[in-house]
Structures are given as structure tokens and as C-alpha cells.
XYZ file of C-alpha atoms in Angstrom:
291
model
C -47.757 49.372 36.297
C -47.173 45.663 36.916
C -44.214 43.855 38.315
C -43.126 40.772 39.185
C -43.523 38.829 42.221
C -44.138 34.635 41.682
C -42.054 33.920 38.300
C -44.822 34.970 35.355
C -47.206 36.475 37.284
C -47.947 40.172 37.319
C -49.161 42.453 40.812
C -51.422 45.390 40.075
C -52.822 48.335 42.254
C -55.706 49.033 42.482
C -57.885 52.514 44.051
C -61.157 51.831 45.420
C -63.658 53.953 46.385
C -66.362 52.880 49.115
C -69.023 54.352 51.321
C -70.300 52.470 54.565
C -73.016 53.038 57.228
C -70.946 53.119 60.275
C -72.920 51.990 63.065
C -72.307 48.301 63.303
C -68.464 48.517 63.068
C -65.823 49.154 65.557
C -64.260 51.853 62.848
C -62.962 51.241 59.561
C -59.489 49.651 59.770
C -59.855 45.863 60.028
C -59.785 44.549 63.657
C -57.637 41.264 64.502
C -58.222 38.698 67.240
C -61.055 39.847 69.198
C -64.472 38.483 67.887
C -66.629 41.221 69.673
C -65.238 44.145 67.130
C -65.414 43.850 63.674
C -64.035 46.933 61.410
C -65.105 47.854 57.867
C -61.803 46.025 55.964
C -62.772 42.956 57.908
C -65.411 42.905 55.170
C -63.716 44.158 52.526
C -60.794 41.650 53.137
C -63.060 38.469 53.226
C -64.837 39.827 49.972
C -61.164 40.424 47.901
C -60.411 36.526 48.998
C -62.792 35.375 45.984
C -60.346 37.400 43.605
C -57.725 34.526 44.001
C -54.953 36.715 44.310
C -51.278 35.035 45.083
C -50.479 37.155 48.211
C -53.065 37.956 50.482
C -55.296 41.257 49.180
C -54.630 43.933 51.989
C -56.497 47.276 51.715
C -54.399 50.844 52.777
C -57.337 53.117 53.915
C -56.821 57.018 53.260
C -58.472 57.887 56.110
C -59.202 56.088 59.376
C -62.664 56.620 60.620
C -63.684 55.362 64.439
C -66.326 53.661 65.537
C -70.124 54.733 64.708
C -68.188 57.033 62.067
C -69.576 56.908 58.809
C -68.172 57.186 54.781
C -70.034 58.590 51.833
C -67.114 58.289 50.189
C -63.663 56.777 51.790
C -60.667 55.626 49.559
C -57.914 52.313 49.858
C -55.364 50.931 47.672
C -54.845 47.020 47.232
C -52.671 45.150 45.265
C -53.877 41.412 43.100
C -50.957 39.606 41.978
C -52.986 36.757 39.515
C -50.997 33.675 39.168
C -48.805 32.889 36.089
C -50.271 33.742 32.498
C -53.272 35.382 34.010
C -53.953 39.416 33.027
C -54.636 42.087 35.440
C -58.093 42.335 36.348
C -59.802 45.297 34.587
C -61.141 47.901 37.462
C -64.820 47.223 36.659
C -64.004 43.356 37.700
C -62.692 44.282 41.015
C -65.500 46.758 41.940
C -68.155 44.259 40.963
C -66.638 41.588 42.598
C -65.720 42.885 46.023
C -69.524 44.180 46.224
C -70.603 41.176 45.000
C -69.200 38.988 47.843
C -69.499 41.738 50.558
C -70.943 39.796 53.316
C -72.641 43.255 55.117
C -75.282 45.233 53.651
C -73.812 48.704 55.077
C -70.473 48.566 52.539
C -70.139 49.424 48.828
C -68.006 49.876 46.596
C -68.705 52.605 44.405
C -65.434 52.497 41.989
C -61.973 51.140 41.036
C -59.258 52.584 39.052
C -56.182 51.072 38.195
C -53.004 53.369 39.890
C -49.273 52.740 39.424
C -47.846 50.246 41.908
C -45.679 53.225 44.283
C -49.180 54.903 44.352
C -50.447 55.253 48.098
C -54.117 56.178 49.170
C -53.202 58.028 51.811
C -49.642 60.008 51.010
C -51.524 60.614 47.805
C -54.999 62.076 48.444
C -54.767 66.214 47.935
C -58.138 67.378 49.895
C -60.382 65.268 52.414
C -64.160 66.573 53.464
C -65.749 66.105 56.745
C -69.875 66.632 57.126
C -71.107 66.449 60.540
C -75.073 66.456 60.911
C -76.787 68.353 63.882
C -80.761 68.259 64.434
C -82.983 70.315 66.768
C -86.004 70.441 68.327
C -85.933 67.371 69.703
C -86.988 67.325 73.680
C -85.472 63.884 73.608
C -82.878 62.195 70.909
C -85.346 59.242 70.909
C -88.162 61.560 69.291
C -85.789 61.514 66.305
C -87.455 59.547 63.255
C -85.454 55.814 63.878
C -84.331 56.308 60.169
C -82.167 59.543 61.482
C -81.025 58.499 64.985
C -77.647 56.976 63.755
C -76.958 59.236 61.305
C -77.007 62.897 63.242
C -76.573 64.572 66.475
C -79.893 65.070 68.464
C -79.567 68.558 70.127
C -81.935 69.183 73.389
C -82.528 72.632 72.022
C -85.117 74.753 69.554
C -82.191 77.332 68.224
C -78.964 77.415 67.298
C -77.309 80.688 66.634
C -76.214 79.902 63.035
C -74.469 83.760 62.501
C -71.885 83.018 65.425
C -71.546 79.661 64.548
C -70.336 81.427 61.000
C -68.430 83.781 62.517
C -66.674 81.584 64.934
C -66.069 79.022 62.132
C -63.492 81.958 60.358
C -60.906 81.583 63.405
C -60.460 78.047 62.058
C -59.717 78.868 58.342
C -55.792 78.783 57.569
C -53.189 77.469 59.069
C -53.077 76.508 62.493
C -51.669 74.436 65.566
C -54.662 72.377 65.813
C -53.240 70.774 68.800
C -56.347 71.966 71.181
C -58.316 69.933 68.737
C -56.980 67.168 68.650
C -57.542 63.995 71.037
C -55.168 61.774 72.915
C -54.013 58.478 71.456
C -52.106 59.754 67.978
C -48.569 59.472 66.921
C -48.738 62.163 64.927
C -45.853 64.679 66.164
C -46.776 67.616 63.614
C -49.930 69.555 64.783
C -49.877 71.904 62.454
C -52.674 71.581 59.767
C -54.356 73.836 57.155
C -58.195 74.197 56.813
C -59.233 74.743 53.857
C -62.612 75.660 53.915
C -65.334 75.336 56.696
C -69.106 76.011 56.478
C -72.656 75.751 59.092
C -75.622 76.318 57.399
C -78.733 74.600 57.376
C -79.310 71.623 56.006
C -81.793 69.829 53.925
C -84.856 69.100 55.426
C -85.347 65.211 56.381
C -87.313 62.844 53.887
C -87.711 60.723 56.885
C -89.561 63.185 58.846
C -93.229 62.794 59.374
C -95.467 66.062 58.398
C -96.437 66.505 61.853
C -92.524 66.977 62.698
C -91.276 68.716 60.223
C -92.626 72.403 61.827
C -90.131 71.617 64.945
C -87.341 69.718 63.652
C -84.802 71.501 61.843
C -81.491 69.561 60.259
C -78.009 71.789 59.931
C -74.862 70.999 58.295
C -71.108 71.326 59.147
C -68.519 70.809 56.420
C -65.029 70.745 57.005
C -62.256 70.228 54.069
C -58.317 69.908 54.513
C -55.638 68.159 53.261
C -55.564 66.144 56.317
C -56.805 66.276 60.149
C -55.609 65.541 63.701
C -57.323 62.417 65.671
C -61.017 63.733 66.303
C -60.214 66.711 65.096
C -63.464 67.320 63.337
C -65.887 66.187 65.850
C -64.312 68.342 68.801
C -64.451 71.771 66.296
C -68.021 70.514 66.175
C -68.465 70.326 69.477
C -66.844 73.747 70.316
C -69.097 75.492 67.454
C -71.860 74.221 68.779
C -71.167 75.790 71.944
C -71.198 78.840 70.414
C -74.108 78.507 68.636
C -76.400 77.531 72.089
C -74.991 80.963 73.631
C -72.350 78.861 75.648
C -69.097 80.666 74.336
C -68.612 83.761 72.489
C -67.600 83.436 69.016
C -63.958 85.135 69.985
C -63.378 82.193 72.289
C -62.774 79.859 69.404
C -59.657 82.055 68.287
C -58.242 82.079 72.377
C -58.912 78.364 72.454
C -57.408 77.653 69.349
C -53.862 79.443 69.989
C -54.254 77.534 73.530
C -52.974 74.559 72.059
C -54.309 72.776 75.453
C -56.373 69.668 74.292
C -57.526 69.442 77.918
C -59.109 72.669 78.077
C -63.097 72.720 79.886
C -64.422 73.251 76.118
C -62.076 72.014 73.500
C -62.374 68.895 75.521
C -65.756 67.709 74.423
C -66.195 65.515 71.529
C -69.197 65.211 69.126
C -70.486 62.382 69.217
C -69.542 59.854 66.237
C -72.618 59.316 64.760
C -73.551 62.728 62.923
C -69.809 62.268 61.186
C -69.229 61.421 57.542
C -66.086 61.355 55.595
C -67.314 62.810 52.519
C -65.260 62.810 49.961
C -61.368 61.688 49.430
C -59.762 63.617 46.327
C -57.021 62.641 44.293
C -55.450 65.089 41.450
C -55.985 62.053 38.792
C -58.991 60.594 39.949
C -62.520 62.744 40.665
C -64.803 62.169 43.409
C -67.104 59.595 42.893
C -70.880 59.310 43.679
């Protein structure tokens, strides 16, 4: 797994799992030269500079989140070449060590494994799962418990027609031209993407949520699960289904928009907003999900 880089010493790769609370960072890919935005790696960067390694410890993320986004589980490789005479680090070392210099109190690492050095976190990763969070019954988003207001979508509504939702969900599934989904900005060429599996049901109620509450608000759940996705892919689905389920398009609109391909369409247009989003989960076929 090693090779050689300084005469004597020995680089390995390392797979780390992490999960962050995305509200204080300006997405997860590290952000250079402008001290008003700080990303996730920024963190994880200045932690992996007490492992002493030779070169410079840079992190490949699987999957780029943007700002306000949130990870139970994300994935990045890095590489540790120790100086001369030294032995690899074992994978418990490095996942105690990054967490315990991690400077921020929303990043963790949850696990390390040791990968062959031409392994890549992101060319590599077989099946990645989005959760988006919606709430109701909320007159205002500010009558949201404080615990839940960065971590869901605050809809101005009682009722959300969950059976269209479902049914509008199915014209997703497959293989598609996702290009109606997907927002400007990527320079990704190849629209085409397969969904794997997509779900709306409710979701577990709130521990947060006072008793007094808890008779009005109401907490759903969106998964989505793919090899891969377009730019904002995700969160403007989201946005279309839950059109559909406040009665604002027809569960057979999903399918016309969808073989559209127009990004810029009055509907597909709208994006979720970032904070009900969580990567949750990054597979590999040799390593499990972690928790």
C-alpha cells in the first residue's frame, strides 16, 4: 500500500469518514484566501497538521456539499507520508487524532480505514444518500423549536399531500436526463444519472418539540440514493415534490418537467433551501457505512 516519496519514508492512504453540522461553513471543500468563508476541510486540514506528515495532508472529499448543507456521514481520502524509519499510522491513530485537534465543535470524525494508495473517495464510492427534512405547521419558520431551525425546512402550511408526493416521486426512479434538475455553475457535461431509490414519508417526531407543539407540528422525510447527482440536484427535486404535495402541480407534471431538460423552467427552478439537506451516507463496496 505504501510507496516511496523522501528516501526511507513510506506514504499511506487513508479513508475517513466524518459528519458535520453545516451551518457555520461556507460548504465543505476548504476555502482559500478570503477570511470571511471558512469550509469544513479548512478544519480538517489544520487538525491533520499535528500528524507531522512530510508533504502537506490534503483531504479528496466524495461529495461536495454547499453552504448551510449538512453530513451525517461524508467520506475523503488523504495521504501521511511519516519521515524516514517511521511506520504508517494505524487508522485508529488518525481518527483520534484529527478529532482530537479539530478546532470546531460541529466536525467529527467517525472512522478511518487504511485504502491502497490509487484508491479515490470519490471515483470509488458505489451509492450516495441524500435526506432532506421538511416540517409543518408552522405559521412562521421562527415558531420552529431553535434546536430544529437549522436543521429542516419550515413549511407555511398544515398539510402536505404525502400520496402525490409518492406518486410523483416514481417519475424520478431510473435513468434519466436530470438536466432540469440540475443548477447552473457545474462542469459536468454528462446529465444523465440513475436514481436509485427515492422515498417521502413521515418522519420521526421531534425530541426537541415541546408537548404543547407536538399536536401541530409534524416532521417528514425525503431520501434520495444514487450513484452520484447533478449540482443541487437533490434540493430542486425537493422543491418540485413539494409543490406537488401543497396542490401546486399535479403529480404528472414531474414526468413533463423532467423530459424538459430546461433547468430554467417556472418550477424546476426553485431550490430547497440548504438547511433541511444531509448527505447521509457515502458507500464503498469494501468499506460499510459507518455510524
Amino acid at each position: 500500500m505504501g510507496s516511496c516519496g523522501a528516501v526511507g519514508s513510506v506514504r499511506a492512504r487513508y479513508l475517513v469518514f466524518f459528519q458535520y453540522l453545516g451551518t457555520d461553513f461556507n460548504g465543505v471543500a476548504a476555502v482559500r484566501g478570503n477570511p470571511r468563508a471558512v469550509g469544513v476541510l479548512n478544519f480538517l486540514e489544520e487538525a491533520a497538521k499535528r500528524l507531522n506528515s512530510v508533504d502537506p495532508v490534503r483531504f479528496t472529499i466524495s461529495s461536495r456539499t454547499d453552504a448551510g448543507v449538512h453530513a451525517l456521514s461524508n467520506a475523503a481520502h488523504l495521504d501521511i507520508q511519516r519521515r524516514p524509519g517511521q511506520s504508517p499510522f494505524s487508522p485508529e491513530v488518525v481518527a483520534k487524532a484529527l478529532n482530537t485537534h479539530l478546532k470546531h465543535p460541529a466536525i467529527r470524525v467517525l472512522k478511518a480505514f487504511r485504502v491502497p494508495n490509487d484508491f479515490h473517495a470519490r471515483h470509488a464510492a458505489t451509492s450516495r444518500t441524500y435526506q432532506y427534512r421538511l416540517a409543518t405547521g408552522c405559521s412562521w419558520p421562527n415558531q420552529l423549536p431553535v434546536f430544529e431551525q437549522n436543521v429542516c425546512w419550515a413549511l407555511q402550511t398544515e398539510y402536505l399531500d404525502m400520496a402525490a408526493m409518492q406518486e410523483a416521486a416514481q417519475h424520478l426512479l431510473g435513468t434519466h436526463d436530470f438536466s432540469a434538475f440540475q443548477s447552473a455553475g457545474s462542469p459536468v457535461t454528462n446529465t444523465v444519472r440513475t436514481l436509485r431509490r427515492v422515498s417521502v414519508s413521515p418522519g420521526p417526531a421531534s425530541p426537541f418539540v415541546l408537548p404543547e407543539g407536538s399536536r401541530r407540528l409534524q416532521f417528514w422525510t425525503l431520501e434520495f440514493e444514487s450513484q452520484s447527482f447533478l449540482y443541487r440536484q437533490v434540493r430542486r427535486m425537493t422543491a418540485v415534490l413539494v409543490a406537488v404535495g401543497l396542490g401546486i402541480l399535479a403529480p404528472t407534471q414531474v414526468k413533463v418537467i423532467l423530459e424538459s431538460q430546461d433547468p430554467l423552467g417556472k418550477y424546476q427552478a426553485r431550490v430547497a433551501p440548504a438547511r433541511g439537506l444531509f448527505l447521509k451516507s457515502v458507500l464503498y463496496d469494501n468499506f460499510g457505512p459507518t455510524s
